[in-house]
Coordinates of N, CA and C in Angstrom, one line a residue:
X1284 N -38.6 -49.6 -94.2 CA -37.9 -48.3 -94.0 C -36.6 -48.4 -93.4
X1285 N -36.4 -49.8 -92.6 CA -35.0 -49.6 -91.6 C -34.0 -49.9 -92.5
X1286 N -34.8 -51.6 -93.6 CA -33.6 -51.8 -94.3 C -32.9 -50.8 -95.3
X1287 N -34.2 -50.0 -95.9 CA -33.5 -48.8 -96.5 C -32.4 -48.1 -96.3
X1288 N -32.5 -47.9 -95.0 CA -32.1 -46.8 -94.5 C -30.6 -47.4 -94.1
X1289 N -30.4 -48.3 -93.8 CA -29.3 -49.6 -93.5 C -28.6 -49.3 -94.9
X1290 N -29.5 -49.8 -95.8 CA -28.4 -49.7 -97.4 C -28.0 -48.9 -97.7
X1291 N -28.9 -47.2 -97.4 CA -28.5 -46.0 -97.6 C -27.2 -45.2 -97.2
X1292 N -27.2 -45.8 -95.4 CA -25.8 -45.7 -95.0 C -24.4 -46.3 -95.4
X1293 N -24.9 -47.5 -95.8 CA -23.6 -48.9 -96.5 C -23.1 -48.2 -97.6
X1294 N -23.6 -47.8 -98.4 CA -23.8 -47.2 -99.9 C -22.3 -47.8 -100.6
X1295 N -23.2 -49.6 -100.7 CA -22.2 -50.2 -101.3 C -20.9 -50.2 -100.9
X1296 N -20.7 -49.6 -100.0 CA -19.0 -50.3 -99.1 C -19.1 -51.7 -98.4
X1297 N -20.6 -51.3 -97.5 CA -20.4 -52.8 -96.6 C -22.5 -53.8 -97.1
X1298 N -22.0 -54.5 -96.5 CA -22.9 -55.1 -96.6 C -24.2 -56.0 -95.1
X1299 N -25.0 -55.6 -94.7 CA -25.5 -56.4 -93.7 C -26.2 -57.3 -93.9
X1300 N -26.4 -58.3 -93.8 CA -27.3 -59.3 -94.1 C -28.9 -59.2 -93.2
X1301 N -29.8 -59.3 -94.0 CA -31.5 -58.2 -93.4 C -32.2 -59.4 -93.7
X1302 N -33.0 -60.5 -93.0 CA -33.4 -61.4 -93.2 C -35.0 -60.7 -92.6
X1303 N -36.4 -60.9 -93.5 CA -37.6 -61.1 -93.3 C -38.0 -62.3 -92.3
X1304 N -38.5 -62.2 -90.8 CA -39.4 -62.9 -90.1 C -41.0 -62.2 -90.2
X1305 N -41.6 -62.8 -90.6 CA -42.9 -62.2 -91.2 C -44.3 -63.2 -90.8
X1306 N -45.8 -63.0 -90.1 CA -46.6 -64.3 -90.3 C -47.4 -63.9 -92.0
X1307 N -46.8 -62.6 -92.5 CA -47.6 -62.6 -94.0 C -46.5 -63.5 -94.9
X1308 N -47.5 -64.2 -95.7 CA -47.2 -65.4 -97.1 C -47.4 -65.2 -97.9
X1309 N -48.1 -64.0 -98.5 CA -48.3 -63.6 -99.8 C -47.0 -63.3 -100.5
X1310 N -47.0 -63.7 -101.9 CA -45.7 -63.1 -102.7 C -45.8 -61.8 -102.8
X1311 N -46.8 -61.4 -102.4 CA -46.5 -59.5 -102.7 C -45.4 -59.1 -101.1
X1312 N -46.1 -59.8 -100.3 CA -45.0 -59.4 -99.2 C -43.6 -59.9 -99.3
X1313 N -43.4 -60.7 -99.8 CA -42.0 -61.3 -101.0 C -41.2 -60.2 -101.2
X1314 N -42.1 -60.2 -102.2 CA -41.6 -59.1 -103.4 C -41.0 -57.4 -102.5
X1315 N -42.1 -57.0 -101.5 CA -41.9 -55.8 -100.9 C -40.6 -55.9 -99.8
X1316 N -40.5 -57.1 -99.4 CA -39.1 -57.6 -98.3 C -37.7 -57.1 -99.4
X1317 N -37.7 -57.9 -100.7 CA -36.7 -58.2 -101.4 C -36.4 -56.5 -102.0
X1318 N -37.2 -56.1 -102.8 CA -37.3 -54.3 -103.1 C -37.0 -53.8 -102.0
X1319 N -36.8 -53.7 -100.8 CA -36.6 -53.0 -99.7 C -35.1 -53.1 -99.2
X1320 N -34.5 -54.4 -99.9 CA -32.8 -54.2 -99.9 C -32.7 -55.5 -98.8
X1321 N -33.9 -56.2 -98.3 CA -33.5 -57.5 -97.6 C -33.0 -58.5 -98.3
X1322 N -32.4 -59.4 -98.3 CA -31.8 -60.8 -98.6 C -32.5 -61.7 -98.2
X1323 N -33.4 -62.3 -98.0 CA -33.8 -63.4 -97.5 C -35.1 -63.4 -97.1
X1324 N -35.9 -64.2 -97.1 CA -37.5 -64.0 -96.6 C -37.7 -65.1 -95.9
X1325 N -38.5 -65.1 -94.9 CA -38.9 -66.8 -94.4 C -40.6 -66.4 -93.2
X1326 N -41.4 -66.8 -93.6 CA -43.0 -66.8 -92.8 C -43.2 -67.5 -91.8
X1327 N -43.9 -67.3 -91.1 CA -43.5 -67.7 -90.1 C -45.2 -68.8 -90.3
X1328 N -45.3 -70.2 -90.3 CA -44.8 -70.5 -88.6 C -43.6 -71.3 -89.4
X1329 N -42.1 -71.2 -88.5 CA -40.7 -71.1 -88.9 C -40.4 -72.6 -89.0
X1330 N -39.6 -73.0 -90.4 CA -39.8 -74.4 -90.5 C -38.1 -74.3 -90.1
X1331 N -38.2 -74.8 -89.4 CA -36.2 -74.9 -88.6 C -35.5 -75.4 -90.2
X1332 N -35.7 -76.3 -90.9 CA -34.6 -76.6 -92.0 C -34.2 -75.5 -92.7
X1333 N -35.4 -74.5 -93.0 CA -35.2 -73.5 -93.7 C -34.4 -72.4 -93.0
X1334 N -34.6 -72.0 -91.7 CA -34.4 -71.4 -91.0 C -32.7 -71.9 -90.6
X1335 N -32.4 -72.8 -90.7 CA -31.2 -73.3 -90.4 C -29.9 -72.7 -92.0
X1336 N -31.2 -73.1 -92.7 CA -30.3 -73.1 -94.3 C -29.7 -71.3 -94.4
X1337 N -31.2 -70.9 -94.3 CA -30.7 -69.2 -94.6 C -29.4 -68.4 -93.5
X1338 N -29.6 -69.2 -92.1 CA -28.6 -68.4 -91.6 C -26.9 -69.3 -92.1
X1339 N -27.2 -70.0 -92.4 CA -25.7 -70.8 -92.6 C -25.3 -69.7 -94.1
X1340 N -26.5 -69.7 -95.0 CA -25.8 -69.0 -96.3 C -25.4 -67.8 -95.7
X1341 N -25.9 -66.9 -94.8 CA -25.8 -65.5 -94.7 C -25.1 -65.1 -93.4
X1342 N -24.5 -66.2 -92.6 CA -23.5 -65.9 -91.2 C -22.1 -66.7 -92.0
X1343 N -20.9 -65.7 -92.1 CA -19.7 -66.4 -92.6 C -19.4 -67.4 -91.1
X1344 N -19.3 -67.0 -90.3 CA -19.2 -68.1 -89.0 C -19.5 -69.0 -88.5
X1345 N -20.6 -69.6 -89.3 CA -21.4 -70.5 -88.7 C -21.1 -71.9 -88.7
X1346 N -20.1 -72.1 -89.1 CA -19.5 -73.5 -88.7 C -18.4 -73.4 -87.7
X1347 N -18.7 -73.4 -86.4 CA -17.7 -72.9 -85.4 C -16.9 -74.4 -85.0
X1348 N -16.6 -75.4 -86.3 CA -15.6 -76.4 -86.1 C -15.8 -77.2 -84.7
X1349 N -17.4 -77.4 -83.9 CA -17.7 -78.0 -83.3 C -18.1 -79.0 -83.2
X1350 N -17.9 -80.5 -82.6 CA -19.1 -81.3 -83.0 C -19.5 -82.1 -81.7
X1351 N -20.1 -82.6 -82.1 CA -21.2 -83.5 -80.8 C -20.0 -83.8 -79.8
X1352 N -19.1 -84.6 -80.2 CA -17.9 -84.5 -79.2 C -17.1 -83.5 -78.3
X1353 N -17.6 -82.4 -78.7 CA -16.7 -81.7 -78.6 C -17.7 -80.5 -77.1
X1354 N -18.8 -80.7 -77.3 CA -20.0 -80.0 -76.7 C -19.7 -80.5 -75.3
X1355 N -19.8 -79.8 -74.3 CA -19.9 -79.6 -72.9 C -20.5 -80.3 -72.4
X1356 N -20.6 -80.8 -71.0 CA -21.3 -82.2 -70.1 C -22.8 -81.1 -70.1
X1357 N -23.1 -79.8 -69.7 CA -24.3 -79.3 -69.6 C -25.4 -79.2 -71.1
X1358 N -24.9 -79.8 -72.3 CA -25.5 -79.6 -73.1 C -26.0 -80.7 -73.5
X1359 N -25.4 -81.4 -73.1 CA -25.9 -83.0 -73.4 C -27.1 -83.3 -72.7
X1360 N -28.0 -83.9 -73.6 CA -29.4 -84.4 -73.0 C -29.1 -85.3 -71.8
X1361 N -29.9 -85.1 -70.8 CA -30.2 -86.0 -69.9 C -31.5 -86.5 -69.2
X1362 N -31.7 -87.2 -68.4 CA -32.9 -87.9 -68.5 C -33.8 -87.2 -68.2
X1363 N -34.1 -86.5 -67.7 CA -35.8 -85.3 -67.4 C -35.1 -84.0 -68.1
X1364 N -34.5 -83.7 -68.8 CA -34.1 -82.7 -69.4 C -35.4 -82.0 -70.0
X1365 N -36.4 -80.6 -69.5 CA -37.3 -80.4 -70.4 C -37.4 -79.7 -72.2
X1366 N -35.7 -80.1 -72.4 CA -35.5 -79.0 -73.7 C -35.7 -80.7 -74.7
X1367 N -36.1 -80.6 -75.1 CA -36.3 -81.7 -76.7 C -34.7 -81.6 -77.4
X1368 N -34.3 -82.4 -76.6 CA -32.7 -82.7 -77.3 C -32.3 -83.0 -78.9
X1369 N -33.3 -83.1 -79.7 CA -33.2 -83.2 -80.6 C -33.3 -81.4 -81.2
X1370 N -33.8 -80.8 -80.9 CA -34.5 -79.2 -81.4 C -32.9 -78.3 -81.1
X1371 N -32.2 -78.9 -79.3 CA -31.2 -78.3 -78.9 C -30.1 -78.5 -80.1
X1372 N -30.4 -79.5 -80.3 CA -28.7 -80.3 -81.7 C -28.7 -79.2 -82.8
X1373 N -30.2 -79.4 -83.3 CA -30.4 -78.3 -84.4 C -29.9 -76.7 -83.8
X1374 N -30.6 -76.0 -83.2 CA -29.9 -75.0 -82.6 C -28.8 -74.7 -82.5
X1375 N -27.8 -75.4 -81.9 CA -26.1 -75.8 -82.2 C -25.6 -75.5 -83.2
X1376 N -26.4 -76.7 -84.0 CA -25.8 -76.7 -85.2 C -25.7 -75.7 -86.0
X1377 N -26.7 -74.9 -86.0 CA -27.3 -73.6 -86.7 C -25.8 -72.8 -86.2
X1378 N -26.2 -72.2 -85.0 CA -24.9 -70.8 -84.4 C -24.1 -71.4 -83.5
X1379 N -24.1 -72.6 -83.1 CA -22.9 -72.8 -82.0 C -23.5 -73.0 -80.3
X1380 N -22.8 -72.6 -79.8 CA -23.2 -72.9 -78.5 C -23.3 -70.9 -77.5
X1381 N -23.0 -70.3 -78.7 CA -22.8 -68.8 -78.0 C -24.4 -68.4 -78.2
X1382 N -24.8 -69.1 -80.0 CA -26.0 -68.6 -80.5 C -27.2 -68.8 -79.4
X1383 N -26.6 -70.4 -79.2 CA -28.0 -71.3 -78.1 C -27.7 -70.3 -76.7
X1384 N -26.6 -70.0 -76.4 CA -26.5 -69.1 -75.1 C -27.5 -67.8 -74.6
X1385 N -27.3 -67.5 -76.1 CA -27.9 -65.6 -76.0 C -29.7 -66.4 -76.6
X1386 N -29.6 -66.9 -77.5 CA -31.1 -67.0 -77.1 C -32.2 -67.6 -75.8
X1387 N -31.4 -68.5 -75.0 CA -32.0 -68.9 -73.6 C -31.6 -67.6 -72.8
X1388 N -31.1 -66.7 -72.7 CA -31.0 -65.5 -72.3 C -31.4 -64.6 -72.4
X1389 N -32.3 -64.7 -73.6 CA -33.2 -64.0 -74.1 C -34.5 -64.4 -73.7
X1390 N -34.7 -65.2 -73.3 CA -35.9 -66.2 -73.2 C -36.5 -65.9 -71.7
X1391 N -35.2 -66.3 -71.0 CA -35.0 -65.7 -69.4 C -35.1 -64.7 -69.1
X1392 N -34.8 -64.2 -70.1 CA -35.2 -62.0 -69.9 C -36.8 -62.1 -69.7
X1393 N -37.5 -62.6 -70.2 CA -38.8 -62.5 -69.9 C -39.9 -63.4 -69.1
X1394 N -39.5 -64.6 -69.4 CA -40.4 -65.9 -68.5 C -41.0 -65.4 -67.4
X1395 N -40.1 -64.6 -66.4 CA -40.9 -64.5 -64.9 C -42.1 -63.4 -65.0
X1396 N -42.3 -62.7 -66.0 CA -42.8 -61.7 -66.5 C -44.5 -62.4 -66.7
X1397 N -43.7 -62.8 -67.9 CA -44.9 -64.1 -68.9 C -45.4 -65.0 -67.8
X1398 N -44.8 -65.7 -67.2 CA -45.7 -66.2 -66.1 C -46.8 -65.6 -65.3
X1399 N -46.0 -64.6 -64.8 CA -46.7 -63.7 -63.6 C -48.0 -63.1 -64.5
X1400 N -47.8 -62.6 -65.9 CA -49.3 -62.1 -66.6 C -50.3 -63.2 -66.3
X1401 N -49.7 -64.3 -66.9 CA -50.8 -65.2 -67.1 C -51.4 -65.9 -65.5
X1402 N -50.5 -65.3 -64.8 CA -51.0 -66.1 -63.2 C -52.1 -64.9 -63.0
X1403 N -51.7 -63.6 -63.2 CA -52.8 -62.4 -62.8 C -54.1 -62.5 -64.0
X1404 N -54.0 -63.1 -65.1 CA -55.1 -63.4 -65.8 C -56.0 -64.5 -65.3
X1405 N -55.9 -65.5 -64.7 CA -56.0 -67.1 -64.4 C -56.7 -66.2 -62.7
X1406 N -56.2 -65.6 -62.5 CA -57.0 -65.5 -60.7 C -57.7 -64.3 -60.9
X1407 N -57.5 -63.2 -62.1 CA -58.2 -62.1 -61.9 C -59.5 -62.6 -63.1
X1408 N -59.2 -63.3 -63.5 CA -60.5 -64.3 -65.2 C -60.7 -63.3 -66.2
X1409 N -59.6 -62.5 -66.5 CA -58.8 -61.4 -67.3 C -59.1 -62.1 -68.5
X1410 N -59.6 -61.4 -69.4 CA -60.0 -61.7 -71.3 C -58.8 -61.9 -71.6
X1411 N -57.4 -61.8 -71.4 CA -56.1 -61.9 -72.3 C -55.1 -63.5 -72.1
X1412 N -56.2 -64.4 -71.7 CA -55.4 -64.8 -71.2 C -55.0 -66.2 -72.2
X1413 N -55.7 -66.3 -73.4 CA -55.6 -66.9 -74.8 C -54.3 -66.4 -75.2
X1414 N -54.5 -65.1 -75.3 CA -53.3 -64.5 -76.5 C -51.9 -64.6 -75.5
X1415 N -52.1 -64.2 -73.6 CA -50.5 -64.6 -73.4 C -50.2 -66.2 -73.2
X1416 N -51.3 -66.6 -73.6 CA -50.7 -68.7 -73.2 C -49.8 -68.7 -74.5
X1417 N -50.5 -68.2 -75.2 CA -50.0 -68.5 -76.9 C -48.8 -67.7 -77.2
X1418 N -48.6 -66.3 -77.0 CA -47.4 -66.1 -76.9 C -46.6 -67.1 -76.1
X1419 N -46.6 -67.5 -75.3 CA -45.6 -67.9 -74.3 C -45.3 -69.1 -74.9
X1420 N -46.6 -70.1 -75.1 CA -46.0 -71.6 -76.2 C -45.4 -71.0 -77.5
X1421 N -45.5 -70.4 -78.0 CA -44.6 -70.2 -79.6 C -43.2 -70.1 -78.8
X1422 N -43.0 -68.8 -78.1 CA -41.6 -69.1 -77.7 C -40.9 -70.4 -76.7
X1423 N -41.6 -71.0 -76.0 CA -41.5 -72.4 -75.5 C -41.3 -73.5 -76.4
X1424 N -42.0 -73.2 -77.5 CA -41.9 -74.7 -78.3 C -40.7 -74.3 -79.3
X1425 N -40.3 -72.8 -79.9 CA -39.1 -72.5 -80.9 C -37.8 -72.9 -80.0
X1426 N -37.8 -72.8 -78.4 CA -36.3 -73.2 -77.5 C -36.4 -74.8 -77.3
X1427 N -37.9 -75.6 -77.9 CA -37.7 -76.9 -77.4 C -38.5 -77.3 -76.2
X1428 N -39.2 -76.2 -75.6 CA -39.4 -76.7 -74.0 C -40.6 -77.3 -74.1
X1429 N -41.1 -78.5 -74.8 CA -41.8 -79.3 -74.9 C -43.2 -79.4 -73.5
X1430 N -42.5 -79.8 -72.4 CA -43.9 -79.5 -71.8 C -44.6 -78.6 -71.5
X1431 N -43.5 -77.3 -71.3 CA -43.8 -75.9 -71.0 C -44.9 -75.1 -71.9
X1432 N -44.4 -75.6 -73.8 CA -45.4 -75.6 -74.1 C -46.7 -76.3 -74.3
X1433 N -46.8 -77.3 -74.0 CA -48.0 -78.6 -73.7 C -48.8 -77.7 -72.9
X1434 N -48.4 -76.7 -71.8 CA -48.7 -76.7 -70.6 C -49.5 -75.3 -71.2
X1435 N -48.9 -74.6 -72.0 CA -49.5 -73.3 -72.4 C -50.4 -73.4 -73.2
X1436 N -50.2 -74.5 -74.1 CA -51.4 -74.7 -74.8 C -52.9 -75.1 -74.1
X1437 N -53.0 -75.5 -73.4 CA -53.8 -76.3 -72.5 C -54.3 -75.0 -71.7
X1438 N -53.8 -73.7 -70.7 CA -54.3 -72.7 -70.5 C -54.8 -72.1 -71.8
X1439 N -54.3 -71.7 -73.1 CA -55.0 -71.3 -74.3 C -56.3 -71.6 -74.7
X1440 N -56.5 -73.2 -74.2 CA -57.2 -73.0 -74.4 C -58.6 -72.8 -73.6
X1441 N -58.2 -73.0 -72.1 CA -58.7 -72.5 -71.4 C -59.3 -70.7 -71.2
X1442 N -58.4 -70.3 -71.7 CA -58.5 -68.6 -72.4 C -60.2 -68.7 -73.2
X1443 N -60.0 -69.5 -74.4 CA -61.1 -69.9 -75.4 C -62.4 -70.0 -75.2
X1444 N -62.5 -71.0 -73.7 CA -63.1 -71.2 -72.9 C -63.3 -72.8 -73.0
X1445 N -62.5 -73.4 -73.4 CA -62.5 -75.0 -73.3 C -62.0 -75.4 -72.2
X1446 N -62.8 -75.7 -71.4 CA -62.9 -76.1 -69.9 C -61.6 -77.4 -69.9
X1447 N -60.9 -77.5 -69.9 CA -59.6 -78.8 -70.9 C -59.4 -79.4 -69.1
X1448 N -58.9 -78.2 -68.5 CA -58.4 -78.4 -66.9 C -58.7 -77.4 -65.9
X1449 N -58.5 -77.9 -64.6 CA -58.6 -76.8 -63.9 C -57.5 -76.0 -64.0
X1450 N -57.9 -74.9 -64.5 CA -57.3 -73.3 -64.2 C -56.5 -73.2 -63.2
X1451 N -56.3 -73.1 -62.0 CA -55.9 -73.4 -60.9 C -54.5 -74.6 -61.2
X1452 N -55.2 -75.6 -61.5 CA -54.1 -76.6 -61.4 C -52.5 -76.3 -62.6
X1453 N -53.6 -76.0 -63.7 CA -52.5 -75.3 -64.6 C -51.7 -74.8 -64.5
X1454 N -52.0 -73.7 -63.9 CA -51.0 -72.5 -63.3 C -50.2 -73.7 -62.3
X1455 N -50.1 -74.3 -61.7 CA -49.5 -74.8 -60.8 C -48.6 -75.5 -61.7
X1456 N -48.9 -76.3 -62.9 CA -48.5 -76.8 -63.5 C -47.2 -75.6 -64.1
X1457 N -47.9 -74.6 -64.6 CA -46.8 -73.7 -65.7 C -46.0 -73.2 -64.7
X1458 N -46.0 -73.2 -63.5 CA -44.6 -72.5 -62.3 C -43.8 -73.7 -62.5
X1459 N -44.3 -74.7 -62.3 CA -43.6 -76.0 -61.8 C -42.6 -76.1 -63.3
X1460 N -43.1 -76.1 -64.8 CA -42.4 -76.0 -65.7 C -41.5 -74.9 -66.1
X1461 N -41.9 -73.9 -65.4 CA -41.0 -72.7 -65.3 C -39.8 -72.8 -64.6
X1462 N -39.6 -73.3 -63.7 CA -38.7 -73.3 -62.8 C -37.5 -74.6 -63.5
X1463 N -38.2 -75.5 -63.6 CA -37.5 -76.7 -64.6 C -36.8 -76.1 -66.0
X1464 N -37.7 -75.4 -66.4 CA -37.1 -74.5 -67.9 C -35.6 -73.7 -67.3
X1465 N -36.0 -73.0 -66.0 CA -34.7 -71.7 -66.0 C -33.9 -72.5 -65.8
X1466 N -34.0 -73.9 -65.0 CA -32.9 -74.1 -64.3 C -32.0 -74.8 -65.4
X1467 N -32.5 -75.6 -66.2 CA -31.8 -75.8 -67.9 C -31.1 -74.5 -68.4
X1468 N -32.3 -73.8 -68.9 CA -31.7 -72.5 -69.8 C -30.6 -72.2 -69.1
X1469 N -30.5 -71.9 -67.5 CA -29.2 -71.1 -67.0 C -28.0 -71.6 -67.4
X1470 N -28.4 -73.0 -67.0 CA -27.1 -73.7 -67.5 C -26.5 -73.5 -69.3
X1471 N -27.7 -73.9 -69.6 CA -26.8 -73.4 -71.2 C -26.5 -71.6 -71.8
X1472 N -26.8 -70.6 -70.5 CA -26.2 -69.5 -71.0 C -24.9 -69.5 -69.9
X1473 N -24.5 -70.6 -69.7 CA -23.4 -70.6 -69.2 C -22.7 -69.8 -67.7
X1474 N -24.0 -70.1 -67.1 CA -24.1 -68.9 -65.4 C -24.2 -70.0 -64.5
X1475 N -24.4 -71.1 -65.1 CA -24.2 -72.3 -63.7 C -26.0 -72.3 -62.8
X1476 N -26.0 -73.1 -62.1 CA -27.6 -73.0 -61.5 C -27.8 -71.4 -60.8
X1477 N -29.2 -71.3 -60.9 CA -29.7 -70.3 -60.0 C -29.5 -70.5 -58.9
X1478 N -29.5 -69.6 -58.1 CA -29.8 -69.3 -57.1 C -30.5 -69.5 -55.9
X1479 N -32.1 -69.3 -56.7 CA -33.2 -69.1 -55.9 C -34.2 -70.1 -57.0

């Protein structure tokens, strides 16, 4: 209904580029993205090449004339870096260094949140506490944060009830990764270390 309503306004003057993030795979969901006036389809779980390909065809900007040389001392991998320096290159590469900015800023918008659920799940022995490990790894593992999500998966499945680790220690574990994550992320949305 949105993209509709998107094309209805454009009416052929302008054009927005409407890309499908979807977990449905069926070609009928295809077919009902593309009839609906979207461009592009992609299912999720998100295979980065593809995901790389579609925004390059559909962002005229996306070669911001940058290259490995040219990238900042804070972006550069370093030795306990928890972001998978290889996932960060692709990211870059994709939108730039503004793209990689606004998405760890986005990411940061919520973490202390996501944490705090899953710490009041883990001490209160709250039923939800599968579905927020699991949200929290999908978005940990799509920015790269490799142990952060190791660490969510591992309460997930403690959620399940596979006794994997202590509960307890976990949580001790997912702050300790949390803190390591912001203090990276901050740096790449370009705000310098926290604070606190």
């Amino acid at each position: 209904d949105t993209t509709q309503e998107i094309r209805r306004r454009e009416d052929g003057r302008t054009h927005t580029p409407v890309i499908a993030m979807t977990a449905s795979a069926m070609t009928a969901d295809r077919d009902r993205c593309l009839a609906a006036g979207m461009d592009a389809y992609l299912s999720k779980p998100i295979d980065r090449e593809m995901l790389a390909e579609v925004l390059r065809n559909w962002t005229a900007d996306a070669d911001n004339g940058s290259s490995d040389d040219d990238r900042s001392g804070d972006d550069q991998p370093h030795e306990d870096d928890p972001i998978d320096p290889a996932l960060l290159a692709q990211l870059i590469d994709v939108g730039g260094d503004e793209f990689v900015a606004e998405l760890a800023g986005l990411y940061l918008g919520d973490l202390d949140r996501r944490v705090e659920a899953i710490a009041r799940c883990i001490e209160l022995s709250g039923d939800d506490l599968d579905r927020l490990a699991h949200d929290l790894k999908g978005s940990s593992a799509n920015m790269g944060l490799r142990d952060l999500a190791e660490t969510c998966s591992q309460i997930e499945r403690v959620g399940r009830g596979d006794p994997v680790a202590d509960p307890a220690s976990l949580l001790r574990d997912l702050r300790r990764e949390a803190v390591r994550a912001r203090r990276r992320l901050t740096q790449l949305t370009g705000e310098g270390e926290p604070t606190a």
